[in-house]
């Protein structure tokens, strides 16, 4: 689909952007035998208090210096290669995290399955969320009623607090499969849950039960918030639960990504990137050249009744830093409904198979791109329109998933994406 351009007339207040607090760097369908989720209600710890410590302690991670990778001879063969595109071999990494291109502070964390956690973005009073800056990859996508939700993929970091955890969606199947992840969510619409339970990844579904495993808990300082918005996952305790219950936790085969610290040619600047999902959900990223990071701002209020845009920094309650990313990637994907009943409730199917239009932002540069699902069980491949793989800056990558019919305008380093579905 060609890129659509329109006139942009956005006035930015420089003080709002540059005076922010600093950041410390650092469907496809599946046919299978129905099976239960890996954890059933337990009774041995039924008396455990639902409330835990008062609040997470801010965590400041050490700055990591990338080490040269030592590649293994194990190769993952792409299953989908468009004509005219030549790719190097997908090699399994050893010392480096394949999702970030960085060595983990604790290499043993890579000897496990990643964990994908559904994290709320609404209602606004649940902010700041916990753990977003500790995920290696984060996806944001439209759910319903003008709102979005995150799913964070945790591989090289743990956190005692991740959340608030909210319900699953059909889209989450893509994340589970691409990352071989345990999928942590707080239940789902019965249509979604019933489908998940019939798939071949049903054993990797993690939902709340009674007891200490899986390690869901509530935050004491947010006791005044309704229970369904006060559910957190203790990723640091997850490994013990997996061992206790004899679950699969061997290191999966996830291909190495393409990374480089060398900035790309600045053919198009990408200094500020706005995303409009709805009058209730809009955000922007601003590039900070002093730390080579994009910083996330989130809407403060809706734009109903003639109200203008207002923004606040989106913070992480665990690390006490703004949500940030080395790379921000826009994925344009087809959004559809299985039937009229799903359309009435906005129960979307987001098709992340095949290929589509994409945009990559790193180092203050915007890159027109294509995304490819080369393998059902591997992360997306991003290339230039000519088919050359795009190098990510080592670090966190944040994906904004918007509709295939979305449009974009840009000028003077400012980009505006407007989410649209058929």
PDB file of N, CA and C in Angstrom, residues 258-294:
ATOM      1  N   UNK A 258      18.595  -7.999  13.589  1.00  0.00           N
ATOM      2  CA  UNK A 258      19.608  -7.206  12.902  1.00  0.00           C
ATOM      3  C   UNK A 258      19.819  -5.922  13.694  1.00  0.00           C
ATOM      4  N   UNK A 259      21.053  -5.682  14.143  1.00  0.00           N
ATOM      5  CA  UNK A 259      21.344  -4.549  15.013  1.00  0.00           C
ATOM      6  C   UNK A 259      22.616  -3.839  14.563  1.00  0.00           C
ATOM      7  N   UNK A 260      22.647  -2.544  14.799  1.00  0.00           N
ATOM      8  CA  UNK A 260      23.849  -1.750  14.571  1.00  0.00           C
ATOM      9  C   UNK A 260      23.722  -0.450  15.350  1.00  0.00           C
ATOM     10  N   UNK A 261      24.833  -0.016  15.945  1.00  0.00           N
ATOM     11  CA  UNK A 261      24.841   1.271  16.623  1.00  0.00           C
ATOM     12  C   UNK A 261      25.120   2.421  15.661  1.00  0.00           C
ATOM     13  N   UNK A 262      25.440   2.116  14.417  1.00  0.00           N
ATOM     14  CA  UNK A 262      25.713   3.156  13.423  1.00  0.00           C
ATOM     15  C   UNK A 262      24.385   3.741  12.943  1.00  0.00           C
ATOM     16  N   UNK A 263      24.167   5.042  13.090  1.00  0.00           N
ATOM     17  CA  UNK A 263      22.903   5.640  12.647  1.00  0.00           C
ATOM     18  C   UNK A 263      22.708   5.489  11.144  1.00  0.00           C
ATOM     19  N   UNK A 264      21.459   5.339  10.701  1.00  0.00           N
ATOM     20  CA  UNK A 264      21.193   5.250   9.263  1.00  0.00           C
ATOM     21  C   UNK A 264      21.311   6.626   8.609  1.00  0.00           C
ATOM     22  N   UNK A 265      21.334   6.637   7.289  1.00  0.00           N
ATOM     23  CA  UNK A 265      21.363   7.905   6.560  1.00  0.00           C
ATOM     24  C   UNK A 265      20.092   8.705   6.860  1.00  0.00           C
ATOM     25  N   UNK A 266      20.233   9.993   7.170  1.00  0.00           N
ATOM     26  CA  UNK A 266      19.061  10.792   7.561  1.00  0.00           C
ATOM     27  C   UNK A 266      18.277  11.316   6.362  1.00  0.00           C
ATOM     28  N   UNK A 267      17.808  10.417   5.508  1.00  0.00           N
ATOM     29  CA  UNK A 267      17.018  10.852   4.354  1.00  0.00           C
ATOM     30  C   UNK A 267      15.718  11.513   4.800  1.00  0.00           C
ATOM     31  N   UNK A 268      15.102  10.964   5.849  1.00  0.00           N
ATOM     32  CA  UNK A 268      13.909  11.544   6.454  1.00  0.00           C
ATOM     33  C   UNK A 268      14.145  11.625   7.955  1.00  0.00           C
ATOM     34  N   UNK A 269      13.994  12.798   8.525  1.00  0.00           N
ATOM     35  CA  UNK A 269      14.138  12.932   9.967  1.00  0.00           C
ATOM     36  C   UNK A 269      12.910  12.355  10.667  1.00  0.00           C
ATOM     37  N   UNK A 270      13.134  11.827  11.862  1.00  0.00           N
ATOM     38  CA  UNK A 270      12.048  11.314  12.683  1.00  0.00           C
ATOM     39  C   UNK A 270      12.246  11.763  14.115  1.00  0.00           C
ATOM     40  N   UNK A 271      11.953  13.036  14.387  1.00  0.00           N
ATOM     41  CA  UNK A 271      12.247  13.634  15.688  1.00  0.00           C
ATOM     42  C   UNK A 271      11.069  13.567  16.645  1.00  0.00           C
ATOM     43  N   UNK A 272       9.862  13.664  16.111  1.00  0.00           N
ATOM     44  CA  UNK A 272       8.650  13.540  16.909  1.00  0.00           C
ATOM     45  C   UNK A 272       7.639  12.733  16.125  1.00  0.00           C
ATOM     46  N   UNK A 273       7.011  11.773  16.807  1.00  0.00           N
ATOM     47  CA  UNK A 273       6.104  10.858  16.122  1.00  0.00           C
ATOM     48  C   UNK A 273       4.808  10.793  16.921  1.00  0.00           C
ATOM     49  N   UNK A 274       3.728  11.288  16.327  1.00  0.00           N
ATOM     50  CA  UNK A 274       2.420  11.329  16.970  1.00  0.00           C
ATOM     51  C   UNK A 274       1.568  10.164  16.475  1.00  0.00           C
ATOM     52  N   UNK A 275       0.792   9.588  17.375  1.00  0.00           N
ATOM     53  CA  UNK A 275      -0.155   8.530  17.016  1.00  0.00           C
ATOM     54  C   UNK A 275      -1.526   8.896  17.550  1.00  0.00           C
ATOM     55  N   UNK A 276      -2.499   8.905  16.665  1.00  0.00           N
ATOM     56  CA  UNK A 276      -3.881   9.191  17.047  1.00  0.00           C
ATOM     57  C   UNK A 276      -4.691   7.917  16.843  1.00  0.00           C
ATOM     58  N   UNK A 277      -5.062   7.274  17.961  1.00  0.00           N
ATOM     59  CA  UNK A 277      -5.952   6.121  17.885  1.00  0.00           C
ATOM     60  C   UNK A 277      -7.407   6.563  17.939  1.00  0.00           C
ATOM     61  N   UNK A 278      -7.706   7.568  18.766  1.00  0.00           N
ATOM     62  CA  UNK A 278      -9.070   8.062  18.920  1.00  0.00           C
ATOM     63  C   UNK A 278      -9.027   9.347  19.731  1.00  0.00           C
ATOM     64  N   UNK A 279     -10.202   9.965  19.945  1.00  0.00           N
ATOM     65  CA  UNK A 279     -10.251  11.171  20.782  1.00  0.00           C
ATOM     66  C   UNK A 279      -9.881  10.855  22.222  1.00  0.00           C
ATOM     67  N   UNK A 280      -9.933   9.577  22.585  1.00  0.00           N
ATOM     68  CA  UNK A 280      -9.593   9.163  23.947  1.00  0.00           C
ATOM     69  C   UNK A 280      -8.166   8.663  24.080  1.00  0.00           C
ATOM     70  N   UNK A 281      -7.548   8.258  22.991  1.00  0.00           N
ATOM     71  CA  UNK A 281      -6.231   7.617  23.058  1.00  0.00           C
ATOM     72  C   UNK A 281      -5.318   8.193  21.987  1.00  0.00           C
ATOM     73  N   UNK A 282      -4.337   8.952  22.420  1.00  0.00           N
ATOM     74  CA  UNK A 282      -3.352   9.506  21.498  1.00  0.00           C
ATOM     75  C   UNK A 282      -2.050   9.704  22.257  1.00  0.00           C
ATOM     76  N   UNK A 283      -0.935   9.709  21.558  1.00  0.00           N
ATOM     77  CA  UNK A 283       0.364   9.780  22.214  1.00  0.00           C
ATOM     78  C   UNK A 283       1.406  10.316  21.247  1.00  0.00           C
ATOM     79  N   UNK A 284       2.586  10.566  21.750  1.00  0.00           N
ATOM     80  CA  UNK A 284       3.705  10.855  20.857  1.00  0.00           C
ATOM     81  C   UNK A 284       5.013  10.433  21.492  1.00  0.00           C
ATOM     82  N   UNK A 285       5.999  10.253  20.605  1.00  0.00           N
ATOM     83  CA  UNK A 285       7.371   9.942  20.984  1.00  0.00           C
ATOM     84  C   UNK A 285       8.253  11.098  20.540  1.00  0.00           C
ATOM     85  N   UNK A 286       9.190  11.500  21.373  1.00  0.00           N
ATOM     86  CA  UNK A 286      10.135  12.550  21.015  1.00  0.00           C
ATOM     87  C   UNK A 286      11.547  11.995  21.150  1.00  0.00           C
ATOM     88  N   UNK A 287      12.381  12.295  20.163  1.00  0.00           N
ATOM     89  CA  UNK A 287      13.744  11.765  20.165  1.00  0.00           C
ATOM     90  C   UNK A 287      14.654  12.634  21.013  1.00  0.00           C
ATOM     91  N   UNK A 288      15.443  11.975  21.884  1.00  0.00           N
ATOM     92  CA  UNK A 288      16.431  12.639  22.723  1.00  0.00           C
ATOM     93  C   UNK A 288      17.821  12.257  22.222  1.00  0.00           C
ATOM     94  N   UNK A 289      18.495  13.134  21.456  1.00  0.00           N
ATOM     95  CA  UNK A 289      19.795  12.762  20.880  1.00  0.00           C
ATOM     96  C   UNK A 289      20.880  12.559  21.919  1.00  0.00           C
ATOM     97  N   UNK A 290      20.724  13.145  23.119  1.00  0.00           N
ATOM     98  CA  UNK A 290      21.764  12.992  24.137  1.00  0.00           C
ATOM     99  C   UNK A 290      21.827  11.578  24.684  1.00  0.00           C
ATOM    100  N   UNK A 291      20.726  10.826  24.560  1.00  0.00           N
ATOM    101  CA  UNK A 291      20.707   9.451  25.073  1.00  0.00           C
ATOM    102  C   UNK A 291      20.299   8.443  23.992  1.00  0.00           C
ATOM    103  N   UNK A 292      20.088   8.918  22.756  1.00  0.00           N
ATOM    104  CA  UNK A 292      19.709   8.040  21.637  1.00  0.00           C
ATOM    105  C   UNK A 292      18.445   7.247  21.941  1.00  0.00           C
ATOM    106  N   UNK A 293      17.481   7.898  22.554  1.00  0.00           N
ATOM    107  CA  UNK A 293      16.242   7.237  22.933  1.00  0.00           C
ATOM    108  C   UNK A 293      15.036   8.084  22.528  1.00  0.00           C
ATOM    109  N   UNK A 294      13.926   7.389  22.265  1.00  0.00           N
ATOM    110  CA  UNK A 294      12.632   8.041  22.093  1.00  0.00           C
ATOM    111  C   UNK A 294      11.883   7.966  23.423  1.00  0.00           C
TER     112      UNK A 294
END
